[in-house]
Amino acid sequence: GDSVTQTEGPVTLSEGTSLTVNCSYETKQYPTLFWYVQYPGEGPQLLFKVPKANEKGSNRGFEATYNKEATSFHLQKASVQESDSAVYYCALGEGNYQLIWGSGTKLIIKP
Amino acid sequence: NAGVIQTPRHKVTGKGQEATLWCEPISGHSAVFWYRQTIVQGLEFLTYFRNQAPIDDSGMPKERFSAQMPNQSHSTLKIQSTQPQDSAVYLCASSLGGRSYEQYFGPGTRLTVL
């Protein structure tokens, strides 16, 4: 069946450094891929939907691309801020219009 | 436009008591999802309704857990005879349905079973 594997956390970075979170997926369908972010005390919120292969999506300074050949997709940010501390989830849409979730990557930003 | 509303935000029950959690999806959304979130297990899918009909309950523990969607404006998750291992954050999400995957989450209900 469909599956998603995500960078294990926690990831600890200093403010101003760059971030990359990796996800790989398995599906027999054309992939529909998402990134979500969850702040403490809140539910996950949609960061953005990853566009077609080799196109870059972006929101709030984050960017995402996916590599169809490698069946992987990546979330990146050039310069993280303390407010980016959160848990980041990748998700894969499956046939029944549900989402298969990665395990989440906790990001800790030190000032 | 209000987001997904979940009540209560916190619930404390004694072992063996019943807990009912409520979810009001975003108006116009036809799909509702329930998840359970713990530090150990992460985000676990429980069940999914589309146009009020149950579509997939493969994540629901077979005993003690039940979910309903009596109308398009609310869904409930009921846990009978609660146990300490049921302590978790229960999240509800809704989506437009149709061919849309995007889910929008409520803030969750933190259930603590003593």
JSON list of C-alpha atoms in Angstrom, two decimals:
[
{"chain": "A", "resi": 1, "resn": "GLY", "atom": "CA", "xyz": [0.00, 0.00, 0.00]},
{"chain": "A", "resi": 2, "resn": "ASP", "atom": "CA", "xyz": [0.88, 3.68, -0.09]},
{"chain": "A", "resi": 3, "resn": "SER", "atom": "CA", "xyz": [3.36, 4.92, 2.49]},
{"chain": "A", "resi": 4, "resn": "VAL", "atom": "CA", "xyz": [5.39, 7.95, 3.56]},
{"chain": "A", "resi": 5, "resn": "THR", "atom": "CA", "xyz": [8.71, 8.01, 5.41]},
{"chain": "A", "resi": 6, "resn": "GLN", "atom": "CA", "xyz": [9.95, 11.25, 6.95]},
{"chain": "A", "resi": 7, "resn": "THR", "atom": "CA", "xyz": [13.21, 12.65, 8.41]},
{"chain": "A", "resi": 8, "resn": "GLU", "atom": "CA", "xyz": [13.38, 11.67, 12.04]},
{"chain": "A", "resi": 9, "resn": "GLY", "atom": "CA", "xyz": [13.53, 14.41, 14.59]},
{"chain": "A", "resi": 10, "resn": "PRO", "atom": "CA", "xyz": [14.07, 16.34, 16.58]},
{"chain": "A", "resi": 11, "resn": "VAL", "atom": "CA", "xyz": [16.11, 18.65, 14.41]},
{"chain": "A", "resi": 12, "resn": "THR", "atom": "CA", "xyz": [17.82, 21.45, 16.30]},
{"chain": "A", "resi": 13, "resn": "LEU", "atom": "CA", "xyz": [19.06, 24.48, 14.40]},
{"chain": "A", "resi": 14, "resn": "SER", "atom": "CA", "xyz": [20.31, 27.93, 15.21]},
{"chain": "A", "resi": 15, "resn": "GLU", "atom": "CA", "xyz": [18.33, 30.92, 14.03]},
{"chain": "A", "resi": 16, "resn": "GLY", "atom": "CA", "xyz": [19.40, 32.03, 10.59]},
{"chain": "A", "resi": 17, "resn": "THR", "atom": "CA", "xyz": [20.54, 28.61, 9.41]},
{"chain": "A", "resi": 18, "resn": "SER", "atom": "CA", "xyz": [18.92, 26.59, 6.65]},
{"chain": "A", "resi": 19, "resn": "LEU", "atom": "CA", "xyz": [16.41, 23.77, 7.02]},
{"chain": "A", "resi": 20, "resn": "THR", "atom": "CA", "xyz": [15.72, 20.68, 4.93]},
{"chain": "A", "resi": 21, "resn": "VAL", "atom": "CA", "xyz": [13.19, 18.03, 5.86]},
{"chain": "A", "resi": 22, "resn": "ASN", "atom": "CA", "xyz": [13.03, 14.97, 3.65]},
{"chain": "A", "resi": 23, "resn": "CYS", "atom": "CA", "xyz": [10.16, 12.65, 2.86]},
{"chain": "A", "resi": 24, "resn": "SER", "atom": "CA", "xyz": [10.02, 9.64, 0.61]},
{"chain": "A", "resi": 25, "resn": "TYR", "atom": "CA", "xyz": [6.85, 7.98, -0.59]},
{"chain": "A", "resi": 26, "resn": "GLU", "atom": "CA", "xyz": [5.52, 4.86, -2.22]},
{"chain": "A", "resi": 27, "resn": "THR", "atom": "CA", "xyz": [2.44, 4.92, -4.37]},
{"chain": "A", "resi": 28, "resn": "LYS", "atom": "CA", "xyz": [1.28, 3.43, -7.62]},
{"chain": "A", "resi": 29, "resn": "GLN", "atom": "CA", "xyz": [-0.73, 6.52, -8.42]},
{"chain": "A", "resi": 30, "resn": "TYR", "atom": "CA", "xyz": [0.33, 9.97, -9.47]},
{"chain": "A", "resi": 31, "resn": "PRO", "atom": "CA", "xyz": [1.38, 11.47, -6.12]},
{"chain": "A", "resi": 32, "resn": "THR", "atom": "CA", "xyz": [-0.45, 14.31, -4.45]},
{"chain": "A", "resi": 33, "resn": "LEU", "atom": "CA", "xyz": [1.85, 15.66, -1.76]},
{"chain": "A", "resi": 34, "resn": "PHE", "atom": "CA", "xyz": [1.44, 18.08, 1.12]},
{"chain": "A", "resi": 35, "resn": "TRP", "atom": "CA", "xyz": [3.33, 19.75, 3.93]},
{"chain": "A", "resi": 36, "resn": "TYR", "atom": "CA", "xyz": [1.62, 20.58, 7.20]},
{"chain": "A", "resi": 37, "resn": "VAL", "atom": "CA", "xyz": [2.91, 22.41, 10.28]},
{"chain": "A", "resi": 38, "resn": "GLN", "atom": "CA", "xyz": [1.72, 21.95, 13.85]},
{"chain": "A", "resi": 39, "resn": "TYR", "atom": "CA", "xyz": [2.42, 24.48, 16.57]},
{"chain": "A", "resi": 40, "resn": "PRO", "atom": "CA", "xyz": [2.06, 23.57, 20.25]},
{"chain": "A", "resi": 41, "resn": "GLY", "atom": "CA", "xyz": [-1.54, 23.40, 21.39]},
{"chain": "A", "resi": 42, "resn": "GLU", "atom": "CA", "xyz": [-2.93, 23.57, 17.86]},
{"chain": "A", "resi": 43, "resn": "GLY", "atom": "CA", "xyz": [-3.99, 21.13, 15.17]},
{"chain": "A", "resi": 44, "resn": "PRO", "atom": "CA", "xyz": [-1.86, 20.66, 12.07]},
{"chain": "A", "resi": 45, "resn": "GLN", "atom": "CA", "xyz": [-2.33, 23.37, 9.50]},
{"chain": "A", "resi": 46, "resn": "LEU", "atom": "CA", "xyz": [-1.78, 23.12, 5.79]},
{"chain": "A", "resi": 47, "resn": "LEU", "atom": "CA", "xyz": [1.48, 24.74, 4.79]},
{"chain": "A", "resi": 48, "resn": "PHE", "atom": "CA", "xyz": [1.03, 24.02, 1.11]},
{"chain": "A", "resi": 49, "resn": "LYS", "atom": "CA", "xyz": [0.42, 21.46, -1.55]},
{"chain": "A", "resi": 50, "resn": "VAL", "atom": "CA", "xyz": [3.54, 20.42, -3.44]},
{"chain": "A", "resi": 51, "resn": "PRO", "atom": "CA", "xyz": [3.09, 21.21, -7.13]},
{"chain": "A", "resi": 52, "resn": "LYS", "atom": "CA", "xyz": [4.02, 19.01, -10.05]},
{"chain": "A", "resi": 53, "resn": "ALA", "atom": "CA", "xyz": [7.43, 17.43, -10.36]},
{"chain": "A", "resi": 54, "resn": "ASN", "atom": "CA", "xyz": [10.29, 19.87, -10.81]},
{"chain": "A", "resi": 55, "resn": "GLU", "atom": "CA", "xyz": [8.11, 22.84, -9.92]},
{"chain": "A", "resi": 56, "resn": "LYS", "atom": "CA", "xyz": [8.65, 24.66, -6.67]},
{"chain": "A", "resi": 57, "resn": "GLY", "atom": "CA", "xyz": [5.87, 25.49, -4.24]},
{"chain": "A", "resi": 58, "resn": "SER", "atom": "CA", "xyz": [6.27, 28.03, -1.48]},
{"chain": "A", "resi": 59, "resn": "ASN", "atom": "CA", "xyz": [4.55, 29.61, 1.49]},
{"chain": "A", "resi": 60, "resn": "ARG", "atom": "CA", "xyz": [5.75, 31.65, 4.48]},
{"chain": "A", "resi": 61, "resn": "GLY", "atom": "CA", "xyz": [9.35, 31.42, 3.31]},
{"chain": "A", "resi": 62, "resn": "PHE", "atom": "CA", "xyz": [9.24, 27.64, 2.98]},
{"chain": "A", "resi": 63, "resn": "GLU", "atom": "CA", "xyz": [9.75, 25.95, -0.35]},
{"chain": "A", "resi": 64, "resn": "ALA", "atom": "CA", "xyz": [9.09, 22.41, -1.50]},
{"chain": "A", "resi": 65, "resn": "THR", "atom": "CA", "xyz": [10.03, 20.38, -4.49]},
{"chain": "A", "resi": 66, "resn": "TYR", "atom": "CA", "xyz": [9.57, 16.78, -5.40]},
{"chain": "A", "resi": 67, "resn": "ASN", "atom": "CA", "xyz": [11.68, 14.37, -7.35]},
{"chain": "A", "resi": 68, "resn": "LYS", "atom": "CA", "xyz": [9.51, 11.92, -9.24]},
{"chain": "A", "resi": 69, "resn": "GLU", "atom": "CA", "xyz": [12.40, 9.60, -10.12]},
{"chain": "A", "resi": 70, "resn": "ALA", "atom": "CA", "xyz": [13.58, 9.39, -6.52]},
{"chain": "A", "resi": 71, "resn": "THR", "atom": "CA", "xyz": [9.99, 9.36, -5.17]},
{"chain": "A", "resi": 72, "resn": "SER", "atom": "CA", "xyz": [10.99, 11.93, -2.60]},
{"chain": "A", "resi": 73, "resn": "PHE", "atom": "CA", "xyz": [10.03, 15.44, -1.64]},
{"chain": "A", "resi": 74, "resn": "HIS", "atom": "CA", "xyz": [11.70, 18.05, 0.47]},
{"chain": "A", "resi": 75, "resn": "LEU", "atom": "CA", "xyz": [10.76, 21.03, 2.57]},
{"chain": "A", "resi": 76, "resn": "GLN", "atom": "CA", "xyz": [13.33, 23.78, 2.72]},
{"chain": "A", "resi": 77, "resn": "LYS", "atom": "CA", "xyz": [13.81, 27.18, 4.26]},
{"chain": "A", "resi": 78, "resn": "ALA", "atom": "CA", "xyz": [16.88, 29.29, 3.72]},
{"chain": "A", "resi": 79, "resn": "SER", "atom": "CA", "xyz": [16.91, 31.05, 7.09]},
{"chain": "A", "resi": 80, "resn": "VAL", "atom": "CA", "xyz": [14.86, 29.74, 9.99]},
{"chain": "A", "resi": 81, "resn": "GLN", "atom": "CA", "xyz": [13.48, 31.85, 12.81]},
{"chain": "A", "resi": 82, "resn": "GLU", "atom": "CA", "xyz": [12.61, 30.95, 16.36]},
{"chain": "A", "resi": 83, "resn": "SER", "atom": "CA", "xyz": [8.91, 31.14, 15.42]},
{"chain": "A", "resi": 84, "resn": "ASP", "atom": "CA", "xyz": [9.43, 28.24, 13.01]},
{"chain": "A", "resi": 85, "resn": "SER", "atom": "CA", "xyz": [9.79, 25.88, 15.96]},
{"chain": "A", "resi": 86, "resn": "ALA", "atom": "CA", "xyz": [7.02, 23.34, 15.36]},
{"chain": "A", "resi": 87, "resn": "VAL", "atom": "CA", "xyz": [6.39, 19.85, 14.09]},
{"chain": "A", "resi": 88, "resn": "TYR", "atom": "CA", "xyz": [6.37, 19.44, 10.32]},
{"chain": "A", "resi": 89, "resn": "TYR", "atom": "CA", "xyz": [4.44, 16.65, 8.63]},
{"chain": "A", "resi": 90, "resn": "CYS", "atom": "CA", "xyz": [4.55, 15.45, 5.06]},
{"chain": "A", "resi": 91, "resn": "ALA", "atom": "CA", "xyz": [1.47, 13.72, 3.72]},
{"chain": "A", "resi": 92, "resn": "LEU", "atom": "CA", "xyz": [0.50, 11.73, 0.65]},
{"chain": "A", "resi": 93, "resn": "GLY", "atom": "CA", "xyz": [-2.98, 11.73, -0.78]},
{"chain": "A", "resi": 94, "resn": "GLU", "atom": "CA", "xyz": [-4.33, 8.28, -1.48]},
{"chain": "A", "resi": 95, "resn": "GLY", "atom": "CA", "xyz": [-7.13, 6.98, -3.62]},
{"chain": "A", "resi": 96, "resn": "ASN", "atom": "CA", "xyz": [-9.98, 7.41, -1.19]},
{"chain": "A", "resi": 97, "resn": "TYR", "atom": "CA", "xyz": [-9.20, 11.11, -0.71]},
{"chain": "A", "resi": 98, "resn": "GLN", "atom": "CA", "xyz": [-7.54, 10.46, 2.60]},
{"chain": "A", "resi": 99, "resn": "LEU", "atom": "CA", "xyz": [-4.03, 11.48, 3.61]},
{"chain": "A", "resi": 100, "resn": "ILE", "atom": "CA", "xyz": [-1.23, 9.16, 4.65]},
{"chain": "A", "resi": 101, "resn": "TRP", "atom": "CA", "xyz": [0.94, 10.97, 7.16]},
{"chain": "A", "resi": 102, "resn": "GLY", "atom": "CA", "xyz": [4.64, 10.95, 7.84]},
{"chain": "A", "resi": 103, "resn": "SER", "atom": "CA", "xyz": [5.75, 10.55, 11.42]},
{"chain": "A", "resi": 104, "resn": "GLY", "atom": "CA", "xyz": [6.47, 14.26, 11.85]},
{"chain": "A", "resi": 105, "resn": "THR", "atom": "CA", "xyz": [9.75, 16.12, 12.31]},
{"chain": "A", "resi": 106, "resn": "LYS", "atom": "CA", "xyz": [10.06, 18.28, 15.39]},
{"chain": "A", "resi": 107, "resn": "LEU", "atom": "CA", "xyz": [12.06, 21.41, 14.66]},
{"chain": "A", "resi": 108, "resn": "ILE", "atom": "CA", "xyz": [13.70, 23.29, 17.51]},
{"chain": "A", "resi": 109, "resn": "ILE", "atom": "CA", "xyz": [15.23, 26.66, 16.74]},
{"chain": "A", "resi": 110, "resn": "LYS", "atom": "CA", "xyz": [17.72, 28.11, 19.17]},
{"chain": "A", "resi": 111, "resn": "PRO", "atom": "CA", "xyz": [17.92, 31.90, 19.30]},
{"chain": "B", "resi": 1, "resn": "ASN", "atom": "CA", "xyz": [-15.34, 31.83, 8.32]},
{"chain": "B", "resi": 2, "resn": "ALA", "atom": "CA", "xyz": [-14.80, 29.84, 11.48]},
{"chain": "B", "resi": 3, "resn": "GLY", "atom": "CA", "xyz": [-12.48, 26.91, 11.27]},
{"chain": "B", "resi": 4, "resn": "VAL", "atom": "CA", "xyz": [-13.17, 23.44, 12.60]},
{"chain": "B", "resi": 5, "resn": "ILE", "atom": "CA", "xyz": [-14.56, 23.67, 16.11]},
{"chain": "B", "resi": 6, "resn": "GLN", "atom": "CA", "xyz": [-13.89, 21.00, 18.70]},
{"chain": "B", "resi": 7, "resn": "THR", "atom": "CA", "xyz": [-15.41, 20.83, 22.15]},
{"chain": "B", "resi": 8, "resn": "PRO", "atom": "CA", "xyz": [-14.43, 20.47, 24.86]},
{"chain": "B", "resi": 9, "resn": "ARG", "atom": "CA", "xyz": [-10.80, 21.53, 24.55]},
{"chain": "B", "resi": 10, "resn": "HIS", "atom": "CA", "xyz": [-9.88, 19.51, 27.63]},
{"chain": "B", "resi": 11, "resn": "LYS", "atom": "CA", "xyz": [-11.66, 16.61, 29.24]},
{"chain": "B", "resi": 12, "resn": "VAL", "atom": "CA", "xyz": [-10.70, 14.65, 32.31]},
{"chain": "B", "resi": 13, "resn": "THR", "atom": "CA", "xyz": [-12.47, 11.38, 33.03]},
{"chain": "B", "resi": 14, "resn": "GLY", "atom": "CA", "xyz": [-12.06, 8.64, 35.56]},
{"chain": "B", "resi": 15, "resn": "LYS", "atom": "CA", "xyz": [-11.21, 5.15, 34.42]},
{"chain": "B", "resi": 16, "resn": "GLY", "atom": "CA", "xyz": [-14.35, 3.37, 33.25]},
{"chain": "B", "resi": 17, "resn": "GLN", "atom": "CA", "xyz": [-16.33, 6.52, 32.48]},
{"chain": "B", "resi": 18, "resn": "GLU", "atom": "CA", "xyz": [-17.63, 7.55, 29.08]},
{"chain": "B", "resi": 19, "resn": "ALA", "atom": "CA", "xyz": [-16.25, 10.44, 27.04]},
{"chain": "B", "resi": 20, "resn": "THR", "atom": "CA", "xyz": [-17.98, 12.16, 24.13]},
{"chain": "B", "resi": 21, "resn": "LEU", "atom": "CA", "xyz": [-16.02, 14.50, 21.93]},
{"chain": "B", "resi": 22, "resn": "TRP", "atom": "CA", "xyz": [-17.66, 16.93, 19.52]},
{"chain": "B", "resi": 23, "resn": "CYS", "atom": "CA", "xyz": [-16.59, 18.30, 16.18]},
{"chain": "B", "resi": 24, "resn": "GLU", "atom": "CA", "xyz": [-18.19, 20.95, 14.00]},
{"chain": "B", "resi": 25, "resn": "PRO", "atom": "CA", "xyz": [-16.64, 20.91, 10.50]},
{"chain": "B", "resi": 26, "resn": "ILE", "atom": "CA", "xyz": [-16.16, 23.93, 8.32]},
{"chain": "B", "resi": 27, "resn": "SER", "atom": "CA", "xyz": [-19.45, 24.90, 6.70]},
{"chain": "B", "resi": 28, "resn": "GLY", "atom": "CA", "xyz": [-19.69, 23.43, 3.22]},
{"chain": "B", "resi": 29, "resn": "HIS", "atom": "CA", "xyz": [-17.15, 20.69, 3.88]},
{"chain": "B", "resi": 30, "resn": "SER", "atom": "CA", "xyz": [-18.53, 17.24, 3.23]},
{"chain": "B", "resi": 31, "resn": "ALA", "atom": "CA", "xyz": [-15.73, 15.07, 4.65]},
{"chain": "B", "resi": 32, "resn": "VAL", "atom": "CA", "xyz": [-14.82, 14.70, 8.32]},
{"chain": "B", "resi": 33, "resn": "PHE", "atom": "CA", "xyz": [-11.85, 12.86, 9.74]},
{"chain": "B", "resi": 34, "resn": "TRP", "atom": "CA", "xyz": [-10.95, 11.87, 13.29]},
{"chain": "B", "resi": 35, "resn": "TYR", "atom": "CA", "xyz": [-7.37, 11.30, 14.45]},
{"chain": "B", "resi": 36, "resn": "ARG", "atom": "CA", "xyz": [-5.69, 10.47, 17.73]},
{"chain": "B", "resi": 37, "resn": "GLN", "atom": "CA", "xyz": [-2.33, 11.99, 18.57]},
{"chain": "B", "resi": 38, "resn": "THR", "atom": "CA", "xyz": [0.15, 10.85, 21.22]},
{"chain": "B", "resi": 39, "resn": "ILE", "atom": "CA", "xyz": [3.84, 11.46, 21.67]},
{"chain": "B", "resi": 40, "resn": "VAL", "atom": "CA", "xyz": [4.57, 7.75, 21.28]},
{"chain": "B", "resi": 41, "resn": "GLN", "atom": "CA", "xyz": [2.32, 6.89, 18.32]},
{"chain": "B", "resi": 42, "resn": "GLY", "atom": "CA", "xyz": [2.16, 10.27, 16.61]},
{"chain": "B", "resi": 43, "resn": "LEU", "atom": "CA", "xyz": [-0.85, 11.03, 14.43]},
{"chain": "B", "resi": 44, "resn": "GLU", "atom": "CA", "xyz": [-3.12, 8.02, 14.03]},
{"chain": "B", "resi": 45, "resn": "PHE", "atom": "CA", "xyz": [-6.10, 7.92, 11.69]},
{"chain": "B", "resi": 46, "resn": "LEU", "atom": "CA", "xyz": [-9.29, 6.72, 13.32]},
{"chain": "B", "resi": 47, "resn": "THR", "atom": "CA", "xyz": [-12.25, 7.19, 11.00]},
{"chain": "B", "resi": 48, "resn": "TYR", "atom": "CA", "xyz": [-13.63, 9.16, 8.04]},
{"chain": "B", "resi": 49, "resn": "PHE", "atom": "CA", "xyz": [-17.09, 10.30, 6.95]},
{"chain": "B", "resi": 50, "resn": "ARG", "atom": "CA", "xyz": [-18.13, 11.64, 3.60]},
{"chain": "B", "resi": 51, "resn": "ASN", "atom": "CA", "xyz": [-21.56, 13.25, 3.24]},
{"chain": "B", "resi": 52, "resn": "GLN", "atom": "CA", "xyz": [-22.30, 11.92, 6.73]},
{"chain": "B", "resi": 53, "resn": "ALA", "atom": "CA", "xyz": [-21.75, 8.31, 5.65]},
{"chain": "B", "resi": 54, "resn": "PRO", "atom": "CA", "xyz": [-18.95, 6.29, 7.25]},
{"chain": "B", "resi": 55, "resn": "ILE", "atom": "CA", "xyz": [-16.30, 5.55, 4.61]},
{"chain": "B", "resi": 56, "resn": "ASP", "atom": "CA", "xyz": [-13.38, 4.10, 6.51]},
{"chain": "B", "resi": 57, "resn": "ASP", "atom": "CA", "xyz": [-13.16, 3.19, 10.17]},
{"chain": "B", "resi": 58, "resn": "SER", "atom": "CA", "xyz": [-10.08, 1.01, 9.85]},
{"chain": "B", "resi": 59, "resn": "GLY", "atom": "CA", "xyz": [-8.24, 2.95, 12.56]},
{"chain": "B", "resi": 60, "resn": "MET", "atom": "CA", "xyz": [-10.94, 2.72, 15.19]},
{"chain": "B", "resi": 61, "resn": "PRO", "atom": "CA", "xyz": [-10.32, 0.33, 18.07]},
{"chain": "B", "resi": 62, "resn": "LYS", "atom": "CA", "xyz": [-13.08, -2.24, 17.67]},
{"chain": "B", "resi": 63, "resn": "GLU", "atom": "CA", "xyz": [-14.20, -2.06, 21.25]},
{"chain": "B", "resi": 64, "resn": "ARG", "atom": "CA", "xyz": [-15.30, 0.99, 23.17]},
{"chain": "B", "resi": 65, "resn": "PHE", "atom": "CA", "xyz": [-14.82, 3.53, 20.33]},
{"chain": "B", "resi": 66, "resn": "SER", "atom": "CA", "xyz": [-17.62, 4.72, 18.08]},
{"chain": "B", "resi": 67, "resn": "ALA", "atom": "CA", "xyz": [-18.15, 7.73, 15.85]},
{"chain": "B", "resi": 68, "resn": "GLN", "atom": "CA", "xyz": [-21.24, 9.23, 14.33]},
{"chain": "B", "resi": 69, "resn": "MET", "atom": "CA", "xyz": [-22.18, 12.05, 12.03]},
{"chain": "B", "resi": 70, "resn": "PRO", "atom": "CA", "xyz": [-25.91, 12.63, 12.51]},
{"chain": "B", "resi": 71, "resn": "ASN", "atom": "CA", "xyz": [-25.94, 15.78, 10.37]},
{"chain": "B", "resi": 72, "resn": "GLN", "atom": "CA", "xyz": [-23.59, 17.80, 8.19]},
{"chain": "B", "resi": 73, "resn": "SER", "atom": "CA", "xyz": [-22.75, 20.22, 10.97]},
{"chain": "B", "resi": 74, "resn": "HIS", "atom": "CA", "xyz": [-21.38, 17.91, 13.61]},
{"chain": "B", "resi": 75, "resn": "SER", "atom": "CA", "xyz": [-19.70, 14.64, 14.35]},
{"chain": "B", "resi": 76, "resn": "THR", "atom": "CA", "xyz": [-19.09, 12.90, 17.66]},
{"chain": "B", "resi": 77, "resn": "LEU", "atom": "CA", "xyz": [-16.48, 10.46, 18.85]},
{"chain": "B", "resi": 78, "resn": "LYS", "atom": "CA", "xyz": [-17.56, 8.40, 21.84]},
{"chain": "B", "resi": 79, "resn": "ILE", "atom": "CA", "xyz": [-15.28, 6.35, 24.01]},
{"chain": "B", "resi": 80, "resn": "GLN", "atom": "CA", "xyz": [-16.95, 4.01, 26.44]},
{"chain": "B", "resi": 81, "resn": "SER", "atom": "CA", "xyz": [-15.30, 2.70, 29.58]},
{"chain": "B", "resi": 82, "resn": "THR", "atom": "CA", "xyz": [-12.27, 4.95, 29.14]},
{"chain": "B", "resi": 83, "resn": "GLN", "atom": "CA", "xyz": [-8.86, 3.57, 30.02]},
{"chain": "B", "resi": 84, "resn": "PRO", "atom": "CA", "xyz": [-5.62, 5.44, 30.84]},
{"chain": "B", "resi": 85, "resn": "GLN", "atom": "CA", "xyz": [-4.19, 4.41, 27.47]},
{"chain": "B", "resi": 86, "resn": "ASP", "atom": "CA", "xyz": [-6.97, 6.40, 25.77]},
{"chain": "B", "resi": 87, "resn": "SER", "atom": "CA", "xyz": [-5.35, 9.59, 27.05]},
{"chain": "B", "resi": 88, "resn": "ALA", "atom": "CA", "xyz": [-4.39, 11.55, 23.94]},
{"chain": "B", "resi": 89, "resn": "VAL", "atom": "CA", "xyz": [-5.27, 14.58, 21.86]},
{"chain": "B", "resi": 90, "resn": "TYR", "atom": "CA", "xyz": [-8.18, 13.80, 19.57]},
{"chain": "B", "resi": 91, "resn": "LEU", "atom": "CA", "xyz": [-8.17, 15.83, 16.40]},
{"chain": "B", "resi": 92, "resn": "CYS", "atom": "CA", "xyz": [-10.99, 16.42, 13.97]},
{"chain": "B", "resi": 93, "resn": "ALA", "atom": "CA", "xyz": [-10.41, 17.63, 10.43]},
{"chain": "B", "resi": 94, "resn": "SER", "atom": "CA", "xyz": [-12.70, 18.46, 7.54]},
{"chain": "B", "resi": 95, "resn": "SER", "atom": "CA", "xyz": [-12.21, 18.78, 3.82]},
{"chain": "B", "resi": 96, "resn": "LEU", "atom": "CA", "xyz": [-14.30, 19.94, 0.91]},
{"chain": "B", "resi": 97, "resn": "GLY", "atom": "CA", "xyz": [-14.77, 16.39, -0.30]},
{"chain": "B", "resi": 98, "resn": "GLY", "atom": "CA", "xyz": [-15.12, 15.76, -3.98]},
{"chain": "B", "resi": 99, "resn": "ARG", "atom": "CA", "xyz": [-11.60, 15.35, -5.34]},
{"chain": "B", "resi": 100, "resn": "SER", "atom": "CA", "xyz": [-9.99, 17.47, -2.63]},
{"chain": "B", "resi": 101, "resn": "TYR", "atom": "CA", "xyz": [-7.34, 16.07, -0.29]},
{"chain": "B", "resi": 102, "resn": "GLU", "atom": "CA", "xyz": [-6.69, 19.18, 1.77]},
{"chain": "B", "resi": 103, "resn": "GLN", "atom": "CA", "xyz": [-7.74, 18.70, 5.37]},
{"chain": "B", "resi": 104, "resn": "TYR", "atom": "CA", "xyz": [-8.31, 21.50, 7.86]},
{"chain": "B", "resi": 105, "resn": "PHE", "atom": "CA", "xyz": [-7.91, 20.67, 11.50]},
{"chain": "B", "resi": 106, "resn": "GLY", "atom": "CA", "xyz": [-9.52, 21.81, 14.69]},
{"chain": "B", "resi": 107, "resn": "PRO", "atom": "CA", "xyz": [-7.46, 22.55, 17.80]},
{"chain": "B", "resi": 108, "resn": "GLY", "atom": "CA", "xyz": [-8.11, 19.14, 19.27]},
{"chain": "B", "resi": 109, "resn": "THR", "atom": "CA", "xyz": [-9.55, 17.80, 22.50]},
{"chain": "B", "resi": 110, "resn": "ARG", "atom": "CA", "xyz": [-7.05, 16.71, 25.10]},
{"chain": "B", "resi": 111, "resn": "LEU", "atom": "CA", "xyz": [-8.49, 13.70, 26.90]},
{"chain": "B", "resi": 112, "resn": "THR", "atom": "CA", "xyz": [-6.94, 12.67, 30.19]},
{"chain": "B", "resi": 113, "resn": "VAL", "atom": "CA", "xyz": [-8.11, 9.44, 31.79]},
{"chain": "B", "resi": 114, "resn": "LEU", "atom": "CA", "xyz": [-7.12, 9.13, 35.43]}
]
